């Protein structure tokens, strides 16, 4: 884990994957997705440091089923899509939310295709439909199969983008509180590092933000770019949005 004596954080314990980002992060850095088993997040990491040296990561190797995680989608023609690889059925279309509680209720109240057992997906379920071959910068789409509808919007920097989607999974803080919810970013996982607005973590990243009023996030800062006021938080300026998108399962 992180070497505190070397000014690293305790949570600096990232595991490498073979999945490379089809776009770039930060200032055009070639990027690999890694998993942090300390805080549960998934994000893009530059493959090389600014100095040109390789980054170092933990590694856990795997063997066996090479088709694991390969989706097999069927459009049912009734605004639902079934993935036979997981046995999950999804709403074809997404919707908006006002906050995390509203996202949970939206799915619980849903009656798409006359089904009444819709729910907000957990983080692993939602991550299972990320398509890491797609991104706003390379395919002008969300990081999801084209059978799904993903609503576009203008992000904080007025670029066409796609949303963060709420998961039902709570992100536990170090103090044990459950005030943050997990989201999967099917568009740019954006950050503001004054004066630059970047795709910091990559489309397909798993992050978290406050379930309710993002303006009350501890140490959150706010600023205004071309599309109005927004909030950001943390060393990489993660953009905070309470009104994340919803796709029920």
Coordinates of N, CA, C and O in Angstrom, one line a residue, residues 29-146:
X29 N -2.3 12.0 -21.8 CA -1.5 10.8 -21.3 C -2.1 9.5 -21.7 O -3.3 9.3 -21.6
X30 N -1.3 8.6 -22.3 CA -1.8 7.2 -22.6 C -2.1 6.6 -21.2 O -1.3 6.8 -20.2
X31 N -3.2 5.9 -21.1 CA -3.8 5.5 -19.8 C -4.2 4.1 -19.7 O -4.7 3.5 -20.7
X32 N -4.0 3.5 -18.6 CA -4.4 2.1 -18.2 C -5.4 2.2 -17.1 O -5.3 3.1 -16.2
X33 N -6.5 1.4 -17.1 CA -7.4 1.4 -16.0 C -6.9 0.5 -14.9 O -6.4 -0.6 -15.1
X34 N -6.9 1.0 -13.6 CA -6.5 0.2 -12.5 C -7.6 0.2 -11.4 O -8.5 1.0 -11.5
X35 N -7.4 -0.8 -10.6 CA -8.4 -1.0 -9.5 C -7.7 -0.8 -8.2 O -6.6 -1.3 -7.9
X36 N -8.4 0.0 -7.3 CA -7.8 0.3 -6.0 C -8.7 -0.5 -5.0 O -9.8 -0.2 -4.7
X37 N -8.1 -1.5 -4.4 CA -8.8 -2.4 -3.5 C -8.9 -1.8 -2.1 O -9.5 -2.4 -1.2
X38 N -8.3 -0.7 -1.8 CA -8.4 0.0 -0.5 C -9.7 0.8 -0.5 O -10.5 0.7 0.4
X39 N -9.9 1.6 -1.6 CA -11.1 2.4 -1.6 C -12.2 2.0 -2.6 O -13.3 2.5 -2.7
X40 N -11.9 0.9 -3.3 CA -12.9 0.3 -4.2 C -13.1 1.0 -5.5 O -13.9 0.6 -6.3
X41 N -12.3 2.0 -5.8 CA -12.5 2.8 -7.0 C -11.7 2.2 -8.2 O -10.7 1.5 -8.1
X42 N -12.2 2.5 -9.4 CA -11.6 2.1 -10.7 C -11.3 3.4 -11.4 O -12.2 4.3 -11.5
X43 N -10.1 3.6 -11.9 CA -9.8 4.8 -12.6 C -8.6 4.6 -13.5 O -7.9 3.6 -13.5
X44 N -8.5 5.6 -14.4 CA -7.4 5.5 -15.4 C -6.1 6.1 -14.8 O -6.1 7.1 -14.1
X45 N -5.0 5.5 -15.0 CA -3.7 5.9 -14.6 C -2.7 6.1 -15.8 O -2.7 5.2 -16.6
X46 N -2.0 7.2 -15.8 CA -1.0 7.3 -16.9 C 0.0 6.1 -16.9 O 0.4 5.7 -15.9
X47 N 0.2 5.6 -18.1 CA 1.1 4.4 -18.2 C 2.5 4.8 -17.9 O 3.3 4.0 -17.3
X48 N 2.9 6.0 -18.2 CA 4.2 6.5 -17.9 C 4.1 7.8 -17.1 O 3.1 8.5 -17.3
X49 N 5.1 8.1 -16.3 CA 5.1 9.3 -15.5 C 5.5 10.5 -16.5 O 6.0 10.3 -17.6
X50 N 5.3 11.7 -16.0 CA 5.7 12.9 -16.8 C 7.1 12.8 -17.2 O 7.5 13.3 -18.2
X51 N 7.9 12.2 -16.3 CA 9.4 12.1 -16.6 C 9.7 11.1 -17.7 O 10.8 11.0 -18.1
X52 N 8.7 10.3 -18.0 CA 8.9 9.2 -19.0 C 9.2 7.9 -18.4 O 9.2 6.9 -19.1
X53 N 9.4 7.9 -17.1 CA 9.6 6.6 -16.3 C 8.2 5.9 -16.2 O 7.2 6.5 -16.2
X54 N 8.3 4.6 -16.1 CA 7.1 3.8 -15.9 C 6.5 3.9 -14.5 O 7.3 4.1 -13.5
X55 N 5.2 3.9 -14.5 CA 4.5 3.9 -13.2 C 4.6 2.5 -12.6 O 4.7 1.5 -13.3
X56 N 4.5 2.4 -11.3 CA 4.5 1.1 -10.6 C 3.2 0.8 -10.0 O 2.5 1.7 -9.5
X57 N 2.8 -0.5 -10.1 CA 1.4 -0.9 -9.6 C 1.6 -2.3 -9.0 O 2.6 -3.0 -9.2
X58 N 0.6 -2.6 -8.2 CA 0.5 -4.0 -7.7 C -0.1 -4.8 -8.9 O -0.8 -4.3 -9.8
X59 N 0.1 -6.2 -8.8 CA -0.4 -7.1 -9.9 C -1.0 -8.3 -9.3 O -0.4 -8.9 -8.3
X60 N -2.1 -8.7 -9.7 CA -2.7 -10.0 -9.3 C -3.1 -10.7 -10.6 O -4.0 -10.2 -11.4
X61 N -2.5 -11.8 -10.9 CA -2.7 -12.5 -12.2 C -3.9 -13.4 -12.1 O -4.4 -13.8 -11.1
X62 N -4.4 -13.8 -13.3 CA -5.6 -14.6 -13.4 C -5.3 -15.6 -14.5 O -4.5 -15.4 -15.4
X63 N -6.1 -16.8 -14.5 CA -6.1 -17.8 -15.5 C -7.5 -18.3 -15.7 O -8.3 -18.1 -14.9
X64 N -7.7 -19.0 -16.8 CA -9.0 -19.6 -17.0 C -9.8 -18.9 -18.1 O -9.3 -18.5 -19.1
X65 N -11.1 -18.7 -17.8 CA -12.1 -18.3 -18.7 C -11.8 -16.9 -19.4 O -12.0 -15.9 -18.8
X66 N -11.3 -17.0 -20.6 CA -10.9 -15.7 -21.3 C -12.1 -14.9 -21.8 O -11.9 -13.8 -22.3
X67 N -13.3 -15.5 -21.8 CA -14.5 -14.8 -22.3 C -15.3 -14.2 -21.1 O -16.4 -13.7 -21.3
X68 N -14.7 -14.3 -19.9 CA -15.4 -13.7 -18.8 C -15.6 -12.2 -19.0 O -14.7 -11.5 -19.5
X69 N -16.8 -11.7 -18.7 CA -17.1 -10.3 -18.8 C -17.5 -9.9 -20.2 O -17.8 -8.7 -20.4
X70 N -17.6 -10.8 -21.2 CA -18.0 -10.4 -22.5 C -19.5 -10.4 -22.6 O -20.2 -11.4 -22.3
X71 N -20.1 -9.3 -22.9 CA -21.5 -9.1 -22.9 C -22.2 -9.9 -24.1 O -21.6 -10.0 -25.1
X72 N -23.4 -10.3 -23.9 CA -24.2 -10.9 -25.0 C -25.6 -10.2 -24.9 O -26.5 -10.7 -24.2
X73 N -25.7 -9.1 -25.5 CA -26.9 -8.3 -25.4 C -28.0 -8.6 -26.4 O -27.7 -8.9 -27.6
X74 N -29.3 -8.6 -26.0 CA -30.4 -8.8 -26.9 C -31.4 -7.7 -26.6 O -31.8 -7.5 -25.5
X75 N -31.7 -6.9 -27.7 CA -32.7 -5.9 -27.6 C -34.1 -6.6 -27.7 O -34.5 -7.2 -28.7
X76 N -34.9 -6.5 -26.6 CA -36.1 -7.1 -26.5 C -37.3 -6.4 -27.2 O -38.4 -6.9 -27.3
X77 N -37.0 -5.2 -27.7 CA -38.0 -4.5 -28.5 C -39.1 -3.8 -27.6 O -40.1 -3.4 -28.1
X78 N -38.9 -3.8 -26.3 CA -39.9 -3.2 -25.4 C -39.2 -2.2 -24.4 O -39.7 -2.1 -23.3
X79 N -38.2 -1.6 -24.9 CA -37.4 -0.7 -24.1 C -36.6 -1.4 -23.0 O -36.2 -0.8 -22.0
X80 N -36.3 -2.7 -23.2 CA -35.4 -3.4 -22.3 C -34.4 -4.2 -23.1 O -34.6 -4.5 -24.3
X81 N -33.2 -4.4 -22.5 CA -32.1 -5.2 -23.1 C -31.7 -6.2 -22.1 O -31.5 -5.9 -21.0
X82 N -31.6 -7.5 -22.6 CA -31.1 -8.6 -21.7 C -29.7 -8.9 -22.1 O -29.3 -9.0 -23.2
X83 N -28.9 -9.1 -21.0 CA -27.5 -9.6 -21.2 C -27.5 -11.0 -20.7 O -27.5 -11.3 -19.5
X84 N -27.4 -11.9 -21.6 CA -27.4 -13.3 -21.3 C -26.2 -13.8 -20.6 O -26.1 -14.8 -19.9
X85 N -25.1 -13.0 -20.7 CA -23.9 -13.4 -20.0 C -24.0 -13.2 -18.5 O -23.3 -13.8 -17.7
X86 N -24.9 -12.3 -18.0 CA -25.1 -12.1 -16.6 C -26.5 -12.4 -16.1 O -26.7 -12.5 -14.9
X87 N -27.4 -12.6 -17.0 CA -28.8 -12.8 -16.7 C -29.5 -11.6 -16.2 O -30.6 -11.7 -15.6
X88 N -29.0 -10.4 -16.5 CA -29.6 -9.2 -16.1 C -30.4 -8.5 -17.2 O -29.9 -8.6 -18.4
X89 N -31.5 -7.9 -16.9 CA -32.2 -7.1 -17.9 C -32.1 -5.7 -17.5 O -32.3 -5.3 -16.3
X90 N -31.9 -4.8 -18.5 CA -31.7 -3.4 -18.3 C -32.7 -2.6 -19.1 O -33.3 -3.0 -20.1
X91 N -32.9 -1.4 -18.6 CA -33.7 -0.4 -19.3 C -32.8 0.1 -20.5 O -31.6 0.4 -20.3
X92 N -33.4 0.2 -21.7 CA -32.7 0.7 -22.8 C -32.4 2.2 -22.6 O -31.3 2.6 -23.0
X93 N -33.4 2.9 -22.1 CA -33.2 4.4 -21.9 C -32.8 4.7 -20.5 O -33.0 4.0 -19.6
X94 N -32.1 5.9 -20.4 CA -31.7 6.4 -19.1 C -32.7 7.5 -18.7 O -33.6 7.8 -19.4
X95 N -32.5 8.0 -17.5 CA -33.3 9.1 -17.0 C -32.5 9.9 -16.0 O -31.4 9.6 -15.7
X96 N -33.0 11.1 -15.7 CA -32.3 12.0 -14.8 C -32.7 11.7 -13.3 O -33.7 11.1 -13.0
X97 N -31.9 12.3 -12.4 CA -32.2 12.2 -11.0 C -31.9 13.6 -10.4 O -31.2 14.4 -11.0
X98 N -32.4 13.8 -9.2 CA -32.1 15.0 -8.5 C -31.0 14.7 -7.4 O -30.2 15.6 -7.1
X99 N -30.9 13.5 -7.0 CA -29.9 13.0 -6.0 C -30.0 11.5 -5.9 O -30.7 10.9 -6.6
X100 N -29.2 10.9 -5.0 CA -29.1 9.5 -4.9 C -30.4 8.9 -4.5 O -30.8 7.9 -5.0
X101 N -31.0 9.4 -3.5 CA -32.3 8.9 -3.0 C -33.3 8.9 -4.1 O -34.1 8.0 -4.2
X102 N -33.4 10.0 -4.9 CA -34.3 10.1 -6.0 C -34.0 9.0 -7.0 O -34.9 8.4 -7.6
X103 N -32.7 8.7 -7.3 CA -32.4 7.6 -8.2 C -32.9 6.3 -7.7 O -33.4 5.5 -8.5
X104 N -32.7 6.0 -6.5 CA -33.3 4.7 -5.9 C -34.8 4.6 -6.1 O -35.3 3.6 -6.6
X105 N -35.5 5.7 -5.8 CA -36.9 5.7 -5.9 C -37.4 5.6 -7.4 O -38.4 5.0 -7.7
X106 N -36.6 6.3 -8.3 CA -37.0 6.2 -9.7 C -37.0 4.8 -10.2 O -38.0 4.4 -10.9
X107 N -36.1 4.0 -9.8 CA -36.1 2.6 -10.2 C -37.1 1.8 -9.5 O -37.8 0.9 -10.1
X108 N -37.3 2.0 -8.2 CA -38.3 1.3 -7.5 C -39.7 1.6 -8.0 O -40.6 0.7 -7.9
X109 N -40.0 2.7 -8.6 CA -41.3 3.1 -9.1 C -41.4 2.8 -10.6 O -42.5 2.9 -11.1
X110 N -40.4 2.3 -11.2 CA -40.4 2.1 -12.7 C -41.3 0.9 -13.0 O -41.4 -0.1 -12.3
X111 N -42.0 1.1 -14.2 CA -42.8 0.0 -14.7 C -42.5 -0.3 -16.2 O -43.4 -0.8 -16.9
X112 N -41.3 -0.1 -16.6 CA -40.9 -0.3 -18.0 C -41.2 -1.7 -18.4 O -41.0 -2.7 -17.7
X113 N -41.9 -1.8 -19.6 CA -42.3 -3.1 -20.2 C -43.2 -3.9 -19.2 O -43.2 -5.2 -19.3
X114 N -43.9 -3.2 -18.3 CA -44.8 -3.8 -17.4 C -44.2 -4.6 -16.3 O -44.8 -5.4 -15.6
X115 N -42.9 -4.5 -16.1 CA -42.2 -5.1 -15.0 C -42.2 -4.2 -13.8 O -42.1 -3.0 -14.0
X116 N -42.3 -4.7 -12.6 CA -42.3 -3.9 -11.4 C -41.2 -4.2 -10.4 O -41.2 -3.7 -9.3
X117 N -40.2 -5.0 -10.9 CA -39.1 -5.3 -10.0 C -37.8 -4.6 -10.3 O -36.7 -5.1 -10.0
X118 N -37.9 -3.4 -11.0 CA -36.8 -2.7 -11.3 C -36.1 -2.1 -10.0 O -36.7 -1.9 -9.0
X119 N -34.8 -2.0 -10.1 CA -34.0 -1.5 -9.0 C -32.8 -0.7 -9.5 O -32.4 -0.9 -10.7
X120 N -32.2 0.1 -8.7 CA -30.9 0.7 -9.0 C -29.8 -0.3 -9.0 O -29.7 -1.0 -7.9
X121 N -29.0 -0.5 -10.0 CA -28.0 -1.5 -10.0 C -26.9 -1.2 -9.0 O -26.6 0.0 -8.7
X122 N -26.3 -2.3 -8.5 CA -25.1 -2.0 -7.6 C -23.9 -1.8 -8.5 O -24.0 -1.8 -9.7
X123 N -22.8 -1.5 -7.9 CA -21.6 -1.0 -8.6 C -21.1 -2.1 -9.6 O -20.8 -1.8 -10.7
X124 N -21.1 -3.3 -9.2 CA -20.6 -4.4 -10.0 C -21.5 -4.6 -11.2 O -21.0 -4.9 -12.3
X125 N -22.8 -4.6 -10.9 CA -23.8 -4.8 -12.0 C -23.6 -3.7 -13.1 O -23.6 -3.9 -14.3
X126 N -23.5 -2.4 -12.6 CA -23.4 -1.3 -13.5 C -22.1 -1.3 -14.3 O -22.1 -1.0 -15.5
X127 N -21.0 -1.7 -13.6 CA -19.7 -1.8 -14.3 C -19.7 -2.9 -15.4 O -19.0 -2.8 -16.3
X128 N -20.6 -3.9 -15.2 CA -20.6 -5.0 -16.2 C -21.1 -4.5 -17.6 O -20.8 -5.3 -18.6
X129 N -21.7 -3.4 -17.7 CA -22.1 -3.0 -19.0 C -21.3 -1.8 -19.6 O -21.6 -1.2 -20.6
X130 N -20.2 -1.5 -18.9 CA -19.3 -0.5 -19.5 C -18.6 -1.1 -20.7 O -18.2 -2.3 -20.7
X131 N -18.5 -0.4 -21.8 CA -17.8 -0.8 -23.0 C -16.5 0.0 -23.1 O -16.5 1.2 -23.5
X132 N -15.4 -0.6 -22.8 CA -14.1 0.1 -22.7 C -13.5 0.3 -24.1 O -12.4 0.8 -24.2
X133 N -14.2 -0.1 -25.2 CA -13.8 0.2 -26.5 C -14.4 1.5 -27.0 O -14.1 2.0 -28.2
X134 N -15.2 2.2 -26.2 CA -15.9 3.4 -26.6 C -15.6 4.5 -25.7 O -15.4 4.3 -24.5
X135 N -15.7 5.8 -26.2 CA -15.5 6.9 -25.3 C -16.0 8.2 -26.1 O -16.1 8.1 -27.3
X136 N -16.3 9.2 -25.4 CA -16.8 10.5 -26.1 C -15.7 11.0 -27.1 O -16.1 11.4 -28.2
X137 N -14.5 10.9 -26.8 CA -13.4 11.4 -27.7 C -13.1 10.6 -28.9 O -12.7 11.1 -29.9
X138 N -13.4 9.2 -28.8 CA -13.0 8.4 -29.9 C -14.1 7.8 -30.7 O -14.0 7.5 -31.9
X139 N -15.3 7.7 -30.1 CA -16.5 7.2 -30.8 C -17.6 8.1 -30.8 O -18.7 7.8 -31.3
X140 N -17.4 9.3 -30.2 CA -18.5 10.3 -30.0 C -19.7 9.6 -29.4 O -20.9 9.9 -29.8
X141 N -19.5 8.8 -28.4 CA -20.6 8.1 -27.7 C -20.2 7.9 -26.2 O -19.0 8.1 -25.8
X142 N -21.1 7.4 -25.5 CA -20.9 7.0 -24.1 C -20.1 5.6 -24.2 O -20.1 5.0 -25.2
X143 N -19.5 5.2 -23.1 CA -18.8 4.0 -23.1 C -19.8 2.8 -22.7 O -19.7 2.2 -21.7
X144 N -20.7 2.6 -23.7 CA -21.7 1.6 -23.5 C -22.1 1.2 -24.9 O -22.0 1.9 -25.9
X145 N -22.6 -0.1 -25.1 CA -23.0 -0.6 -26.3 C -24.1 0.3 -27.0 O -24.9 0.8 -26.3
X146 N -24.0 0.3 -28.3 CA -24.9 1.2 -29.1 C -26.4 0.8 -29.0 O -27.3 1.6 -29.4

